PDB file of C-alpha atoms in Angstrom:
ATOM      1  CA  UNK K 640     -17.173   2.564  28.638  1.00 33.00           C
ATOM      2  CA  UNK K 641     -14.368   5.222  29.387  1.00 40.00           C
ATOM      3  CA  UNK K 642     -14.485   7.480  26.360  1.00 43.00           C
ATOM      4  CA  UNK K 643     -13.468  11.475  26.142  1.00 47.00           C
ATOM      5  CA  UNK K 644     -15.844  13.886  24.203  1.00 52.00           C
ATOM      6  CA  UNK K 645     -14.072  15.086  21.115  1.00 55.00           C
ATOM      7  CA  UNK K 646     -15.250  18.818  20.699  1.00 60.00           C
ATOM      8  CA  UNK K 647     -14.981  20.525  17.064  1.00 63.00           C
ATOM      9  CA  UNK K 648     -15.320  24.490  16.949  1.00 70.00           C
ATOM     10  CA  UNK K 649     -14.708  25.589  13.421  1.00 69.00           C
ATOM     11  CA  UNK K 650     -16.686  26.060  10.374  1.00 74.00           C
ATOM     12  CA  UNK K 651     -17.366  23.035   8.921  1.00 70.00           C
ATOM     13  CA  UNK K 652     -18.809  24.207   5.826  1.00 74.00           C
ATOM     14  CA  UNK K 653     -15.166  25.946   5.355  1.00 76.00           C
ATOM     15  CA  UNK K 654     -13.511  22.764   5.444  1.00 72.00           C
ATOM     16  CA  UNK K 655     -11.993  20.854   2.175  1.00 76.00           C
ATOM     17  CA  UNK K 656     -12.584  16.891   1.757  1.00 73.00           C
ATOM     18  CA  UNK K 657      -8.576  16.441   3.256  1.00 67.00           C
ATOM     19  CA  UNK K 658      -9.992  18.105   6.635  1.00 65.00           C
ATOM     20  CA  UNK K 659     -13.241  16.350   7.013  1.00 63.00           C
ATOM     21  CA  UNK K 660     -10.915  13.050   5.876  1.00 64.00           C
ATOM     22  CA  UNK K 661      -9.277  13.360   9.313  1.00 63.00           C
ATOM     23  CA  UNK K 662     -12.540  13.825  11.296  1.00 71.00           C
ATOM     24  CA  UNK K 663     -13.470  10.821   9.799  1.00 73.00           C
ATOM     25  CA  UNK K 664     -10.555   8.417  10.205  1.00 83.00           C
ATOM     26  CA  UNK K 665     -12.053   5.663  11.979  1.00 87.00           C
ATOM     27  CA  UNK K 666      -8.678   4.421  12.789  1.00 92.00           C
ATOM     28  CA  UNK K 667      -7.787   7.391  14.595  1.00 89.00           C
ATOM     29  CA  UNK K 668     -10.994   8.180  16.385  1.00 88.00           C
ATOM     30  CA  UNK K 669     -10.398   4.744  17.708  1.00 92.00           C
ATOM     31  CA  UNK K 670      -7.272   5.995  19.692  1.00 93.00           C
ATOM     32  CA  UNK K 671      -9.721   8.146  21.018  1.00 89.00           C
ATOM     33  CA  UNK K 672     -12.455   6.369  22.172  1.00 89.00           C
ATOM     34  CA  UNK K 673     -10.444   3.195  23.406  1.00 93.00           C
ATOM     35  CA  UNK K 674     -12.123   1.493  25.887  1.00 94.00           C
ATOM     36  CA  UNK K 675      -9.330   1.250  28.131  1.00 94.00           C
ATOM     37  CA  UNK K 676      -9.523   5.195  29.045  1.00 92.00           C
ATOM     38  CA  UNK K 677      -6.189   5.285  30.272  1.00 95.00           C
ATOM     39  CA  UNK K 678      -4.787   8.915  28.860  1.00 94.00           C
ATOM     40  CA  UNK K 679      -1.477   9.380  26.544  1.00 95.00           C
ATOM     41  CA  UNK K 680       1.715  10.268  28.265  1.00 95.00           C
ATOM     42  CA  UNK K 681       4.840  12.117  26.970  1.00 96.00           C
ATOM     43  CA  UNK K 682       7.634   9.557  26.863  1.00 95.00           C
ATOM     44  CA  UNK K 683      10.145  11.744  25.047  1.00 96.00           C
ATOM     45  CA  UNK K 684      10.936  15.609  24.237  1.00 97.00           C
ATOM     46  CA  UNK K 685      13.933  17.009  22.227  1.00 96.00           C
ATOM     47  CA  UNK K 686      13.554  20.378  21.778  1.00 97.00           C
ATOM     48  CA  UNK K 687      10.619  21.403  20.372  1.00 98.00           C
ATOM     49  CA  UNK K 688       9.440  17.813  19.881  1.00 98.00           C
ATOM     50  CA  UNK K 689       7.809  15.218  21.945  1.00 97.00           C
ATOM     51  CA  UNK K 690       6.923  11.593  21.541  1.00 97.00           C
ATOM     52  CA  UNK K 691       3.649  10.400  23.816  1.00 97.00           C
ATOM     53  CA  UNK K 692       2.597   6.884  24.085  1.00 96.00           C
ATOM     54  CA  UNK K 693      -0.936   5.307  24.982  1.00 96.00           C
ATOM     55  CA  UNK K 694      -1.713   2.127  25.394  1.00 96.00           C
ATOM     56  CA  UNK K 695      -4.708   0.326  24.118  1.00 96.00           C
ATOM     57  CA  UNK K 696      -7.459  -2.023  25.063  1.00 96.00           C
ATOM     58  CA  UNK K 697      -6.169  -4.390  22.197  1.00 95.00           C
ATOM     59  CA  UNK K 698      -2.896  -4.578  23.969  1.00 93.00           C
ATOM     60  CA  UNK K 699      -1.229  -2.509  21.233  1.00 94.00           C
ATOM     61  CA  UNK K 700      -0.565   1.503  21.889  1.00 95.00           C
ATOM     62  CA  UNK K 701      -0.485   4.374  19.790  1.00 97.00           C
ATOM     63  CA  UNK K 702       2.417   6.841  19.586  1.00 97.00           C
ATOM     64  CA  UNK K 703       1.840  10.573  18.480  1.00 97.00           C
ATOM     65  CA  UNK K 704       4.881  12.882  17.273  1.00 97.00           C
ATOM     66  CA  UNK K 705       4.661  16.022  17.606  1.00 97.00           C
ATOM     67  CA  UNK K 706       6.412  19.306  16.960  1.00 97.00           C
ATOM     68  CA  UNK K 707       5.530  22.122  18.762  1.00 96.00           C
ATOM     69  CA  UNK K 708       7.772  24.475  16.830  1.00 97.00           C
ATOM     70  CA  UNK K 709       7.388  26.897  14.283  1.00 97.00           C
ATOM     71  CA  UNK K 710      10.305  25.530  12.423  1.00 98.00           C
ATOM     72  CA  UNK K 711      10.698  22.192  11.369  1.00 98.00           C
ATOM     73  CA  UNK K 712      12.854  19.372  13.026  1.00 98.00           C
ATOM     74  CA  UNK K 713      14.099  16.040  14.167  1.00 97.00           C
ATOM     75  CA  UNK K 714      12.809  14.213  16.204  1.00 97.00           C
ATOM     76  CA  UNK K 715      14.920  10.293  17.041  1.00 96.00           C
ATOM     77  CA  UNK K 716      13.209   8.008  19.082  1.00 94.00           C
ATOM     78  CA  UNK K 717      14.760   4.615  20.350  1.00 91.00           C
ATOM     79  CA  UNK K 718      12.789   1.240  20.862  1.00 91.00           C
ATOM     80  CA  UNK K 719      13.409   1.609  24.074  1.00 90.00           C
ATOM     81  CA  UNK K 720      11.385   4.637  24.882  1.00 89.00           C
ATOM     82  CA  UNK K 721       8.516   3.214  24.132  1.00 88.00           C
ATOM     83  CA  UNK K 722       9.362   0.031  26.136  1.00 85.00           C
ATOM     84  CA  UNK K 723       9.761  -2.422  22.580  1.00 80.00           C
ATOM     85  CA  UNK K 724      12.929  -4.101  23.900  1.00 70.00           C
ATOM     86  CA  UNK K 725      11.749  -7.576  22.817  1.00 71.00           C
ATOM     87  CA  UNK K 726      11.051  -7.049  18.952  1.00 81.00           C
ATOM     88  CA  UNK K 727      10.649  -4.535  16.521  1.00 88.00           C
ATOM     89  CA  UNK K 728       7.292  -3.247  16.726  1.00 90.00           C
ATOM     90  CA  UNK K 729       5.255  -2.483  13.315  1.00 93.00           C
ATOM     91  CA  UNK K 730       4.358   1.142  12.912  1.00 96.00           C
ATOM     92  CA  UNK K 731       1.132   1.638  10.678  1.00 97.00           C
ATOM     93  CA  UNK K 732       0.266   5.411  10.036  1.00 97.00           C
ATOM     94  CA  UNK K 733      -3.088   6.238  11.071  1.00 95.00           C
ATOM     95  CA  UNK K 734      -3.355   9.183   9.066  1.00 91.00           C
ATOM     96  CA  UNK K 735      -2.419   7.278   5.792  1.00 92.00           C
ATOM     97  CA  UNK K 736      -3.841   4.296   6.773  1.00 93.00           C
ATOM     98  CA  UNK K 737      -0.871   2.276   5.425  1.00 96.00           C
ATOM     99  CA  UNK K 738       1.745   0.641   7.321  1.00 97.00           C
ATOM    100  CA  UNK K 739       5.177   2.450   7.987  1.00 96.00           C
ATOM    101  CA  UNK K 740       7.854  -0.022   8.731  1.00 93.00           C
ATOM    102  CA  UNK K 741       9.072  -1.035  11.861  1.00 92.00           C
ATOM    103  CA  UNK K 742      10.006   0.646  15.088  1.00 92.00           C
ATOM    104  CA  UNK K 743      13.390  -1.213  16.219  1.00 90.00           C
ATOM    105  CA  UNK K 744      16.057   0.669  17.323  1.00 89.00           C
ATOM    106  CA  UNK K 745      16.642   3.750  16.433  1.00 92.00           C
ATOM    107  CA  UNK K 746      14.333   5.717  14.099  1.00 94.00           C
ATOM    108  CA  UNK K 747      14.402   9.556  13.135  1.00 96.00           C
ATOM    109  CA  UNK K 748      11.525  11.527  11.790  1.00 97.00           C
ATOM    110  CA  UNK K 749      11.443  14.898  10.400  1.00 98.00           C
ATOM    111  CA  UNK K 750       8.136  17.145  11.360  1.00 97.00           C
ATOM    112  CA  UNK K 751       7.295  20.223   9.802  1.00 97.00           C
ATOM    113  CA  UNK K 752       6.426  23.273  11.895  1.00 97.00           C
ATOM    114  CA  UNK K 753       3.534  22.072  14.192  1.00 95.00           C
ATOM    115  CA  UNK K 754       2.993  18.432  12.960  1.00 95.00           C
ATOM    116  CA  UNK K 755       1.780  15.768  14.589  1.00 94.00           C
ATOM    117  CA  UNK K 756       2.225  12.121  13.522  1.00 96.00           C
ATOM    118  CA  UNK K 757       0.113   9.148  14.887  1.00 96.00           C
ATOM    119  CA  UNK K 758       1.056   5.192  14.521  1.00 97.00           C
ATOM    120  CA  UNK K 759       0.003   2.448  16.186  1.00 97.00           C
ATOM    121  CA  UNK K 760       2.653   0.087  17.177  1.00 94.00           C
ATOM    122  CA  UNK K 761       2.029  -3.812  17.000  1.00 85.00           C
TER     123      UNK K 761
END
């Protein structure tokens, strides 16, 4: 099993039910702890923005957005950098847990000051 430790340094008792939400999303500690080990790479960056894409054991991937800037922006991503040429490729927000369209194309996203997105594609 190829797995990385997750390490948590904060007080947990400090936390609200939204924070300890997140710690708990099975969906994304799944991303995680995919058995396939093989680590996220960054496909994409436009300023203060970057796209990375990992693939998973399921023969889906996950793609995280993020926005390393203290002011918010946009970030467009085609298909293509993410190698969906074939199809369009459903998105389903792991965060939300709900699905979030379809990546075909070209699709823009704007992230607040140092947010980070995370889909699975497929």
């Amino acid at each position: 099993l190829a797995c990385s430790p997750l390490m948590l340094i904060c007080d947990l008792d400090g936390l609200g039910e939204e924070e300890l939400g997140w710690l708990r999303n099975a969906e994304a500690l799944a991303v995680n702890q995919d058995a396939l080990g093989i680590p996220a790479r960054r496909v994409l960056q436009q300023g203060t923005c970057e796209a990375w894409l990992k693939p998973l054991a399921d023969g889906t991937a996950a793609l995280g957005l993020f926005n390393r800037g203290s002011q918010g922006a946009e970030l467009s991503l085609h298909a293509a950098d993410v190698g969906c040429l074939d199809s369009p490729q459903a998105l389903r927000d792991l965060w939300l847990k709900q699905p979030d369209g379809v990546l075909a194309g070209k699709r823009q996203w704007w992230l607040q000051p140092h947010e980070g997105l995370l889909y699975k594609l497929g």
